[in-house]
CSV table of C-alpha atoms in Angstrom, one decimal:
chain,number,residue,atom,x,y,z
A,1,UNK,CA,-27.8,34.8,-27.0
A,2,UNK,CA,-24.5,33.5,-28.6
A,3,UNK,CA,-22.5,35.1,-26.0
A,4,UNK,CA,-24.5,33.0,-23.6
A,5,UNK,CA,-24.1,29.9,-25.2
A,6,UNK,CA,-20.6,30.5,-25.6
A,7,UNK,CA,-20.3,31.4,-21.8
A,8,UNK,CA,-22.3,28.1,-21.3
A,9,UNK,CA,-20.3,26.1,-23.5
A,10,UNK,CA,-17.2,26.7,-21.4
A,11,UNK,CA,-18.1,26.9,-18.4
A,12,UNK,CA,-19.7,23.5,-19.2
A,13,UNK,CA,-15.8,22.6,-20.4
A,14,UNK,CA,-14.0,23.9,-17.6
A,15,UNK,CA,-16.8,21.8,-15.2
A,16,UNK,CA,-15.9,18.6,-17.3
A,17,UNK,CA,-12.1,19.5,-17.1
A,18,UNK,CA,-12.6,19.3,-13.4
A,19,UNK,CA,-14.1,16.6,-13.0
A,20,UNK,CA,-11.9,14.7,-14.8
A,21,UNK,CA,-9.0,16.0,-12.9
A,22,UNK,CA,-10.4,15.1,-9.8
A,23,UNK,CA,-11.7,11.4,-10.9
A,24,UNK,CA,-8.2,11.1,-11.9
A,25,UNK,CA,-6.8,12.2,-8.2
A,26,UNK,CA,-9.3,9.7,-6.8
A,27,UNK,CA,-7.9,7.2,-8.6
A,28,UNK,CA,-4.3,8.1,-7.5
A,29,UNK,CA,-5.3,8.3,-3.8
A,30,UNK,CA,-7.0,4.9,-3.4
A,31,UNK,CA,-3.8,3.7,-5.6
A,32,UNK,CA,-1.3,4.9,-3.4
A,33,UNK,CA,-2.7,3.9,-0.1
A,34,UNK,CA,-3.0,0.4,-1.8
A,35,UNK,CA,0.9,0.5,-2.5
A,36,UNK,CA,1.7,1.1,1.0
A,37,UNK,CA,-0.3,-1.1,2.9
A,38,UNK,CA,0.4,-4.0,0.3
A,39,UNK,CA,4.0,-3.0,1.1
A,40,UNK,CA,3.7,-3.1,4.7
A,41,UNK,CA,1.5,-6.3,4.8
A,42,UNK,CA,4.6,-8.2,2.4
A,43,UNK,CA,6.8,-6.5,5.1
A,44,UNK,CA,5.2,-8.3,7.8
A,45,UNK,CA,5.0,-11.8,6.1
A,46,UNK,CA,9.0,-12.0,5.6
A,47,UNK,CA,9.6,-10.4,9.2
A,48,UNK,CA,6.8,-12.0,11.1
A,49,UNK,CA,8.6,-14.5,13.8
A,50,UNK,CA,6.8,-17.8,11.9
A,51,UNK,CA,7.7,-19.9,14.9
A,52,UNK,CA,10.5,-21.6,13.4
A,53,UNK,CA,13.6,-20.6,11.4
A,54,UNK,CA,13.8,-20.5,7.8
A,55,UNK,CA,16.7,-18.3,7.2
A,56,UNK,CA,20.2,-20.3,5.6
A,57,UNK,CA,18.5,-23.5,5.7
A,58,UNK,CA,19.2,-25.4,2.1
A,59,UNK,CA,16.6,-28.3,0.5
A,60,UNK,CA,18.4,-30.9,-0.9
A,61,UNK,CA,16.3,-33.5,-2.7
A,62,UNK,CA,16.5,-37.1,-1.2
A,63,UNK,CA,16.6,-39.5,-4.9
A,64,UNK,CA,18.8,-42.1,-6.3
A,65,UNK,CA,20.9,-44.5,-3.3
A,66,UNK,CA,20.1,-41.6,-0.8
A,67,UNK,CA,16.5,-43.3,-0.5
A,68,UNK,CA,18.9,-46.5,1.5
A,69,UNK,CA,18.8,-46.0,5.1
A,70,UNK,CA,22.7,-46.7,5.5
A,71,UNK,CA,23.5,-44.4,2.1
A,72,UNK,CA,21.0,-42.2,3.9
A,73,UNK,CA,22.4,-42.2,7.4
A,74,UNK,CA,26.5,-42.3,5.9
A,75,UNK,CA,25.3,-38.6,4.1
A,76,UNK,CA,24.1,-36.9,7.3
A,77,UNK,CA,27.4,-38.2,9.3
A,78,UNK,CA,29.5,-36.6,6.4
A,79,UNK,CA,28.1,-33.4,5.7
A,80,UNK,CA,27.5,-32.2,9.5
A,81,UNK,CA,31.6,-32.5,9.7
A,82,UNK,CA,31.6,-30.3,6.5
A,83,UNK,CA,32.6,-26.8,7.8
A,84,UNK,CA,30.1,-24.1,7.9
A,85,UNK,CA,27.5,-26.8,7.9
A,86,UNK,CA,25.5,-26.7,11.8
A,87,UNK,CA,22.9,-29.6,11.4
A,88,UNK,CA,21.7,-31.9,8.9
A,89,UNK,CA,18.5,-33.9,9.0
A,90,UNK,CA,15.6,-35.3,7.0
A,91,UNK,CA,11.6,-34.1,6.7
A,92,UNK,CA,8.4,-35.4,4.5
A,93,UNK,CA,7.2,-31.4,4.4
A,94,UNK,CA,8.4,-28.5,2.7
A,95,UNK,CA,7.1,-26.3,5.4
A,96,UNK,CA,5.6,-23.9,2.8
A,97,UNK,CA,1.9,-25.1,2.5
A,98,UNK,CA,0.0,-28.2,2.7
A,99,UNK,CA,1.4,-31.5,2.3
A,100,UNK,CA,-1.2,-34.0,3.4
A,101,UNK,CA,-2.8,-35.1,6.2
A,102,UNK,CA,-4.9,-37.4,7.8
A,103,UNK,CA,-8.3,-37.9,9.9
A,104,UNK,CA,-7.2,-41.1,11.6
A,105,UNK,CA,-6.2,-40.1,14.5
A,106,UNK,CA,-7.7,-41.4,17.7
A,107,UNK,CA,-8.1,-40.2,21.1
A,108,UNK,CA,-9.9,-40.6,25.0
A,109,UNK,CA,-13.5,-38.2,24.2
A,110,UNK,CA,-13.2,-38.4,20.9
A,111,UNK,CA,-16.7,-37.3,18.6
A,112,UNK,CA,-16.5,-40.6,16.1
A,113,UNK,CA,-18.0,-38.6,12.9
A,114,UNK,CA,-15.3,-36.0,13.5
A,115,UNK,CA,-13.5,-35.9,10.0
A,116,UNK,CA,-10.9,-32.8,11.3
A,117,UNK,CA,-7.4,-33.3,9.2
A,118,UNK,CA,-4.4,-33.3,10.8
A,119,UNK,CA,-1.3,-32.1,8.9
A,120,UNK,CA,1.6,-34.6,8.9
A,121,UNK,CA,5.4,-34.2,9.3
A,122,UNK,CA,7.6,-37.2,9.3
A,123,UNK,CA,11.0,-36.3,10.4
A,124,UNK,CA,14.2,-38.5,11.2
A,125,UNK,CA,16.4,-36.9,14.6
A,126,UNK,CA,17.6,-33.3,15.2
A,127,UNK,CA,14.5,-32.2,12.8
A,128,UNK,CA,13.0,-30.1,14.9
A,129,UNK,CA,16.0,-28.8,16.8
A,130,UNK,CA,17.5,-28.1,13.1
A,131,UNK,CA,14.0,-26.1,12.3
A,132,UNK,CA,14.6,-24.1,15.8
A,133,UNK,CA,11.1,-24.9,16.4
A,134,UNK,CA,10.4,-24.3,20.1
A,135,UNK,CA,8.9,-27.3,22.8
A,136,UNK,CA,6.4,-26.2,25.0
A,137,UNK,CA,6.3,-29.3,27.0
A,138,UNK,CA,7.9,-32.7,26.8
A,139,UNK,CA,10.7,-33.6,24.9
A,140,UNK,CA,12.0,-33.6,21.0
A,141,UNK,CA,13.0,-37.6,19.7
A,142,UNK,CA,16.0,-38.9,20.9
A,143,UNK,CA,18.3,-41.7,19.7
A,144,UNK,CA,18.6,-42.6,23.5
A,145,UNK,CA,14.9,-43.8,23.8
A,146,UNK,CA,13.9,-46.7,21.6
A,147,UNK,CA,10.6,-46.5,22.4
A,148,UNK,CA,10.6,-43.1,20.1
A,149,UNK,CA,9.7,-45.1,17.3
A,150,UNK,CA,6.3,-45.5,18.4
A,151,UNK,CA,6.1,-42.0,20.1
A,152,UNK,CA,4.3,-38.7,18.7
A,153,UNK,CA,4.8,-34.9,19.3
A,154,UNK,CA,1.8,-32.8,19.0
A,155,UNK,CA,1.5,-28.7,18.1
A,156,UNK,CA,-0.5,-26.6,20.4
A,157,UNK,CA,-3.7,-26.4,17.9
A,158,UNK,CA,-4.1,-29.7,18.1
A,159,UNK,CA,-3.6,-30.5,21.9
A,160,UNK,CA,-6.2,-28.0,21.6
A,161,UNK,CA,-8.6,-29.5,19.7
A,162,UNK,CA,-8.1,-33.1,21.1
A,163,UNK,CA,-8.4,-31.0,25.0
A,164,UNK,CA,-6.2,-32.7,26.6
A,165,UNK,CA,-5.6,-31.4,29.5
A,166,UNK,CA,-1.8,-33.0,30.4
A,167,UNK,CA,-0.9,-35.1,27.2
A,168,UNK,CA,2.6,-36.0,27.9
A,169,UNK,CA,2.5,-39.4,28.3
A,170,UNK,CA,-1.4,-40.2,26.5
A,171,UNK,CA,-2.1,-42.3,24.3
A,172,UNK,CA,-3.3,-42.0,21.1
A,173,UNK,CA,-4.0,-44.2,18.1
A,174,UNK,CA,-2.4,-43.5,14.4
A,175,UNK,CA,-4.1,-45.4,12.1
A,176,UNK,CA,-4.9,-48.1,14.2
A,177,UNK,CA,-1.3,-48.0,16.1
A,178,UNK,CA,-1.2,-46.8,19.8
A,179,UNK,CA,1.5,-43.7,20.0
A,180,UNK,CA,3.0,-41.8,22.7
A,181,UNK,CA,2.7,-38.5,23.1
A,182,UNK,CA,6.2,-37.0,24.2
A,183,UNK,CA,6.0,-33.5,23.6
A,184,UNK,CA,4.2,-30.5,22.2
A,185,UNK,CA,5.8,-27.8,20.4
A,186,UNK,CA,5.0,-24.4,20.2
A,187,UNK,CA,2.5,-23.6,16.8
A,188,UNK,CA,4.7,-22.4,13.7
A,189,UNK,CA,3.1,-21.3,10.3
A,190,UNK,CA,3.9,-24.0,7.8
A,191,UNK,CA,1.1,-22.1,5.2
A,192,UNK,CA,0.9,-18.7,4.4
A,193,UNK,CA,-1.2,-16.0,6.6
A,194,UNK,CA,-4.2,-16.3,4.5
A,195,UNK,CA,-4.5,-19.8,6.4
A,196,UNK,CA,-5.0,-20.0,10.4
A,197,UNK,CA,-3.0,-22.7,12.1
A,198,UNK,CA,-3.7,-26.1,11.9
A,199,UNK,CA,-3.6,-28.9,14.2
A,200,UNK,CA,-0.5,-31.2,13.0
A,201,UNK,CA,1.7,-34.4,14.8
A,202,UNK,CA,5.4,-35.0,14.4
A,203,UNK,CA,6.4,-38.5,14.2
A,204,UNK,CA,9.9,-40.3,13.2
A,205,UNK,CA,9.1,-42.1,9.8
A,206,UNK,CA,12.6,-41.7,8.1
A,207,UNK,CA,11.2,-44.0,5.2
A,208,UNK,CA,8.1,-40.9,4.3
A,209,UNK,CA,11.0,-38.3,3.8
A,210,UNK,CA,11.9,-36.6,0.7
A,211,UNK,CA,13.7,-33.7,1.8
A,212,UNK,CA,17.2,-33.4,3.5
A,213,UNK,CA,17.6,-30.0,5.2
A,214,UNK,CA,20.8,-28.7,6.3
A,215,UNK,CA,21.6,-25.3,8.3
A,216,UNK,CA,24.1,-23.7,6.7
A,217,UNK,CA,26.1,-21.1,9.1
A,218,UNK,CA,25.6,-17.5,7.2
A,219,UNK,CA,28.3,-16.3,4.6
A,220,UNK,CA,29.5,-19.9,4.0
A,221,UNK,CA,26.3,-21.1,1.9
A,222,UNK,CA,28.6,-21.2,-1.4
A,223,UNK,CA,31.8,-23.1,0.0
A,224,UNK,CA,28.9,-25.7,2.0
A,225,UNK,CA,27.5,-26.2,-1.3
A,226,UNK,CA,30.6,-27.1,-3.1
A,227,UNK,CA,31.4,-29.7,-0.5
A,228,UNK,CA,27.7,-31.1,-0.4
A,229,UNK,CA,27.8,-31.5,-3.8
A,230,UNK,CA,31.4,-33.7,-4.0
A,231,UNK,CA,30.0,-36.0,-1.3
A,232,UNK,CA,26.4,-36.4,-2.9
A,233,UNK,CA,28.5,-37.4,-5.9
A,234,UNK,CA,31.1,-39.6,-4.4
A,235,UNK,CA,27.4,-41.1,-2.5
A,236,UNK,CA,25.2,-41.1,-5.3
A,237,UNK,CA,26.9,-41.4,-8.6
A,238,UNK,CA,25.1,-40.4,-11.6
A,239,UNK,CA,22.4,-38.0,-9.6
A,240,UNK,CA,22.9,-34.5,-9.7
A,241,UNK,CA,22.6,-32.5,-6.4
A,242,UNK,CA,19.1,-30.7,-6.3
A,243,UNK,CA,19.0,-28.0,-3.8
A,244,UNK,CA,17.0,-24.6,-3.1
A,245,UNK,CA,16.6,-22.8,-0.2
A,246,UNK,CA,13.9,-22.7,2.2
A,247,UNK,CA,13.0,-18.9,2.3
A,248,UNK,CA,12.4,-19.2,-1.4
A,249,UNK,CA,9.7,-21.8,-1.0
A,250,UNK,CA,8.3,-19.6,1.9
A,251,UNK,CA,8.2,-17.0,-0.5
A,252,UNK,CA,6.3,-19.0,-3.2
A,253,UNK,CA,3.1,-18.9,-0.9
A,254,UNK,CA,2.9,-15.2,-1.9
A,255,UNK,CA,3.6,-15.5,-5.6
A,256,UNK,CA,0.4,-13.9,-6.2
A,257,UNK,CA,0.5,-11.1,-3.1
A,258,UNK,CA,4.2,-10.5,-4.9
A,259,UNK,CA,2.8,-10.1,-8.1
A,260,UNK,CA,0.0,-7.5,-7.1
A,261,UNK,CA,2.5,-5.4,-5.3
A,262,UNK,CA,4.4,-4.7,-8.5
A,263,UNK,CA,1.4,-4.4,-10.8
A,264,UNK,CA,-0.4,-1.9,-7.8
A,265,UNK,CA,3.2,-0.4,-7.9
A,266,UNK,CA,2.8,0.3,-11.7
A,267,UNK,CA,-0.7,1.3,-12.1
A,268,UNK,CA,-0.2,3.8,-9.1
A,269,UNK,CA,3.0,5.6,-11.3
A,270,UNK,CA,0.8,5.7,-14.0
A,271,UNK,CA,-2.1,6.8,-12.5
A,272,UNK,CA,-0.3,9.8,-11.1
A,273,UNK,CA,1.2,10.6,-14.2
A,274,UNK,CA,-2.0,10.8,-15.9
A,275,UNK,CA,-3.6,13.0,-13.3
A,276,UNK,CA,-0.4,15.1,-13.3
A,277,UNK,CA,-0.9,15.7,-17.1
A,278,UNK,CA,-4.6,16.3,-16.7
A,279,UNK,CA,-3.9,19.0,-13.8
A,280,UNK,CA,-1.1,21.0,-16.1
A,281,UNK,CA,-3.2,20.9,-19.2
A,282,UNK,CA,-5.8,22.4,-16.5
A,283,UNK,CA,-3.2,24.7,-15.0
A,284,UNK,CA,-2.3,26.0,-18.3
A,285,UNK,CA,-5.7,26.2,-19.8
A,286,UNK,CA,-6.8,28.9,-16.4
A,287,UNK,CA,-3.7,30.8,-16.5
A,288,UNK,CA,-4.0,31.6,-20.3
A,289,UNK,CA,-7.9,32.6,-19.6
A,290,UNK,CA,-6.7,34.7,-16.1
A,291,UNK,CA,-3.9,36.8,-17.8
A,292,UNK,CA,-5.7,40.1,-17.8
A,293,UNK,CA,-7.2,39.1,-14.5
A,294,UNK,CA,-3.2,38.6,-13.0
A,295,UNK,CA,-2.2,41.7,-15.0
A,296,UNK,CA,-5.0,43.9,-13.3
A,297,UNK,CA,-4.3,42.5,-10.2
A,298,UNK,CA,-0.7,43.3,-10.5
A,299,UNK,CA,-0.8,46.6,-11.3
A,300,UNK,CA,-3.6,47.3,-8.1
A,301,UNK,CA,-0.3,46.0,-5.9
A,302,UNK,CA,-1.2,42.4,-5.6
A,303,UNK,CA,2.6,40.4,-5.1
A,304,UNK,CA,3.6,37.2,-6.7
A,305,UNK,CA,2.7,35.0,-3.6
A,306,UNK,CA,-0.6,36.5,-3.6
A,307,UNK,CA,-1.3,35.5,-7.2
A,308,UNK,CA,0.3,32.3,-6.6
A,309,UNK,CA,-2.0,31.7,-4.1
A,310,UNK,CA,-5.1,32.9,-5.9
A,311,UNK,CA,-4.2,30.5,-8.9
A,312,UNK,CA,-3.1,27.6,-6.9
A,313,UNK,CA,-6.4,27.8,-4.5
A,314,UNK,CA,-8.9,26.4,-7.1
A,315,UNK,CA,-6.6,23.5,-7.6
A,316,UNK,CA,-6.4,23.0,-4.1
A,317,UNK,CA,-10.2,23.0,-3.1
A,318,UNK,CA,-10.7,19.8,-6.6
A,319,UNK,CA,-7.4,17.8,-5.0
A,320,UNK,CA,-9.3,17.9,-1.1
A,321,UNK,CA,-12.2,17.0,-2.8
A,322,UNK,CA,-10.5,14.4,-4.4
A,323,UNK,CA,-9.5,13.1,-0.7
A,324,UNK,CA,-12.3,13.3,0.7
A,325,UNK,CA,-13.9,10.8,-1.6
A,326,UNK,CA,-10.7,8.9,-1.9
A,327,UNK,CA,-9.7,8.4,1.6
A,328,UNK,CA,-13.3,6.2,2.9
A,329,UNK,CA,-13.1,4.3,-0.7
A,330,UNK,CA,-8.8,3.8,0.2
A,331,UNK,CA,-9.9,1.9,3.7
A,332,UNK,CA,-12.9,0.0,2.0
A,333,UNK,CA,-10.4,-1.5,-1.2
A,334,UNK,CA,-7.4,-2.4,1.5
A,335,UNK,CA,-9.8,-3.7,4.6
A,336,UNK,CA,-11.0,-6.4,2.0
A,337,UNK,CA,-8.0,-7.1,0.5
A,338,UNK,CA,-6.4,-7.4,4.1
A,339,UNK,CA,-9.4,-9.4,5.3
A,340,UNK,CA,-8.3,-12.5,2.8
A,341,UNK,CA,-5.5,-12.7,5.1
A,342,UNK,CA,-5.9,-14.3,8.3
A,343,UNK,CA,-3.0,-12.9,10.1
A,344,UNK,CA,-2.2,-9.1,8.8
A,345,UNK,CA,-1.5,-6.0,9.8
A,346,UNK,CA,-3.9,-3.5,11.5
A,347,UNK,CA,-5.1,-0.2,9.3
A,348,UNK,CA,-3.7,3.0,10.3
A,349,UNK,CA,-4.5,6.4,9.4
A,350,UNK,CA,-1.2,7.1,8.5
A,351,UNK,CA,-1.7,4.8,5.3
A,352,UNK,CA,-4.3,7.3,3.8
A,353,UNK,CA,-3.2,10.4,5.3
A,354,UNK,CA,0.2,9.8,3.6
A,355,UNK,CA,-1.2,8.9,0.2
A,356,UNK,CA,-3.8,12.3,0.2
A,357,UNK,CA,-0.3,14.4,1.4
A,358,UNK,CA,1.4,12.5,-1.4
A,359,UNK,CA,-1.1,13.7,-3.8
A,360,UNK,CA,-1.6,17.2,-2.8
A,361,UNK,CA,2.4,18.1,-3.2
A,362,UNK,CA,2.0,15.9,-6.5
A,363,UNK,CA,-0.6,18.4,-7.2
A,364,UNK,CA,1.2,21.2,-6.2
A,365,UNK,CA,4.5,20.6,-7.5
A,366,UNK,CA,2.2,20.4,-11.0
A,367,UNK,CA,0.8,23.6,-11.0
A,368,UNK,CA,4.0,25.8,-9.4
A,369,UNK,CA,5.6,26.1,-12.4
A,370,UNK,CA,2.6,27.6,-14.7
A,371,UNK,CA,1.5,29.7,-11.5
A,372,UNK,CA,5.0,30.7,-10.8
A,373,UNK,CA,5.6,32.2,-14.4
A,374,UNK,CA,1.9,33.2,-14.5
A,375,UNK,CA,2.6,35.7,-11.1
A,376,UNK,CA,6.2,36.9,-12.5
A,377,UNK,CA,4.2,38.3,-15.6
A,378,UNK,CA,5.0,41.8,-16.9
A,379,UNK,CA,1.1,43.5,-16.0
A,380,UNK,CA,1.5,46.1,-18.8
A,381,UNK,CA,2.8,43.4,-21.7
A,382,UNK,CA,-0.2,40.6,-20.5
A,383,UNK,CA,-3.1,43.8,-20.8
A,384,UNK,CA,-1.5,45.0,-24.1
A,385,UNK,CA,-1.7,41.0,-25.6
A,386,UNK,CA,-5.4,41.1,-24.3
């Protein structure tokens, strides 16, 4: 009766041993797969063609004299002579999020209780050609045409919505104020890809603008700056330069996203180490109990792959099983994730079939060296221990 509870007793151990080993793996898996596809989706975000070009393009805050239209129009005339400097021009958007927008925007078919918001950007000349942002019909503003002051440019989302059929050349109303429409350009993401594209209008509006942008040509950013600098202080005396770039404030939309990639980063290291610990403290716990068993074995012919294999097959069968629960609970944690984004990438089943790979060499690797030593064993010395 004691031997029986004793044989009860650990076998109940060894169960709860395993178990633990491979809630540990499960953990691992579903962390891993995490890892990659938040990797790949973060991938996509700063490679994704956003429909206009943010790359070497520097913020420079609009304060102090530069809010005078001749101060204003003097510093654009210098710095696109600067070398190393392609275009220079002013914007009432950051391009990274939100900025405002408005309802009051009139058109032929109309519904009057619609309430839809319309993003804003105010821009002075050579905005949009400075943003690369593509036309798909019409024209960009022009200092040639006068009548651009009352004119309007459109994105494809909102010719959309408004369904008009040819709008160069409609008329719409701006709070109150008939416009022109003169172009449309092609959509560009101005908020992250948790958000789907908006509708928004372009107008000239010099005196809404806050931000100068310039395009700086790559690997002269730090002379350009230099030289921006002495002629922001020779122009506005007594106002420091602020400047950033605009790839940085793209990147501040996924603050959050970043953030969650190193913590998922972290937890999955540490989840592996854990399970890597539990699975030698396993490893070594079986071989010590299977050393009579390996020396038996050994002296009836068995070789060391043969033992290896025997020893290392248990530990196999808990780290599939592991997988198997892992892989449907990996899609179901990264599908909603993904889902809160409305542009992303598509699921493969390379994601999960990497991560349960990953785990089984981690698995592996673990448990070689105690099954290794455990299957060069001298039979006669192991038996005479026992």
């Amino acid at each position: 009766g004691v031997l029986k509870g004793k044989i009860q007793t650990l076998t109940a151990e060894i169960w709860a041993r395993k178990g633990l080993v491979v809630f540990q793996f499960i953990i691992s898996i579903v962390l891993i797969a995490s890892v990659l596809v938040i990797y790949k989706q973060m991938e996509f975000v700063q490679t994704k063609n956003l429909g206009y070009n943010k790359e070497n393009i520097l913020i420079i805050q609009r304060k102090g004299e530069l809010w005078k239209q001749e101060k204003l129009e003097s510093f654009l005339d210098r710095i696109k002579n600067v070398p190393g400097i392609q275009e220079a021009s002013i914007i009432g958007h950051n391009l990274a999020g939100r900025n405002g927008g408005t309802y009051r925007i009139e058109w032929q078919g109309k519904d009057p209780l619609d309430k839809t918001e319309f993003e804003r950007f105010p821009v002075y000349y050579d905005m949009i050609e400075l943003l690369g942002i593509q036309l798909k019909a019409g024209r960009s503003f022009s200092k040639e045409y006068a009548s651009d002051s009352s004119a309007i440019i459109f994105n494809e989302t909102a010719i959309r919505f408004m369904k008009l059929e040819d709008p160069i050349g409609t008329t719409v109303k701006l709070w109150g104020k008939e416009r022109r429409i003169i172009g449309v350009v092609r959509d560009f993401h101005f908020e992250s890809f948790r958000e789907p594209l908006k509708p928004l209008f372009i107008w000239l509006a010099p005196g809404y603008t806050w931000n100068v942008m310039v395009k700086v040509e790559a690997g002269k950013e730090q002379e350009a700056i230099a030289r921006l600098q002495d002629i922001h202080g020779e122009l506005n005396a007594g106002f420091p330069m602020d400047y950033r770039f605009q790839d940085e404030d793209y990147l501040s939309l996924y603050s959050a996203e970043r953030r969650v990639s190193m913590l998922s980063k972290y937890f999955a290291c540490l989840a592996i180490l854990i399970s890597c610990l539990g699975l030698f403290g396993l490893a070594a716990f079986t071989t010590e109990r299977r050393t009579r068993e390996i020396g038996i074995r050994k002296i009836l012919g068995s070789g060391e792959f043969g033992i290896i294999r025997l020893l290392t097959g248990d530990f196999t069968r808990m780290v599939v099983m592991a997988i198997l629960i892992a892989l449907p609970l990996s899609y179901l944690v990264t599908r909603h994730w993904l889902n809160g984004f409305v542009y992303h990438i598509r699921l493969s089943i390379w994601f999960f079939a990497a991560a349960g790979l990953l785990a089984l060499l981690i698995a592996w690797l673990t448990v070689g060296l105690h099954t290794w030593k455990a299957a060069r064993i001298n039979p006669v010395k192991c038996l005479k221990e026992e």
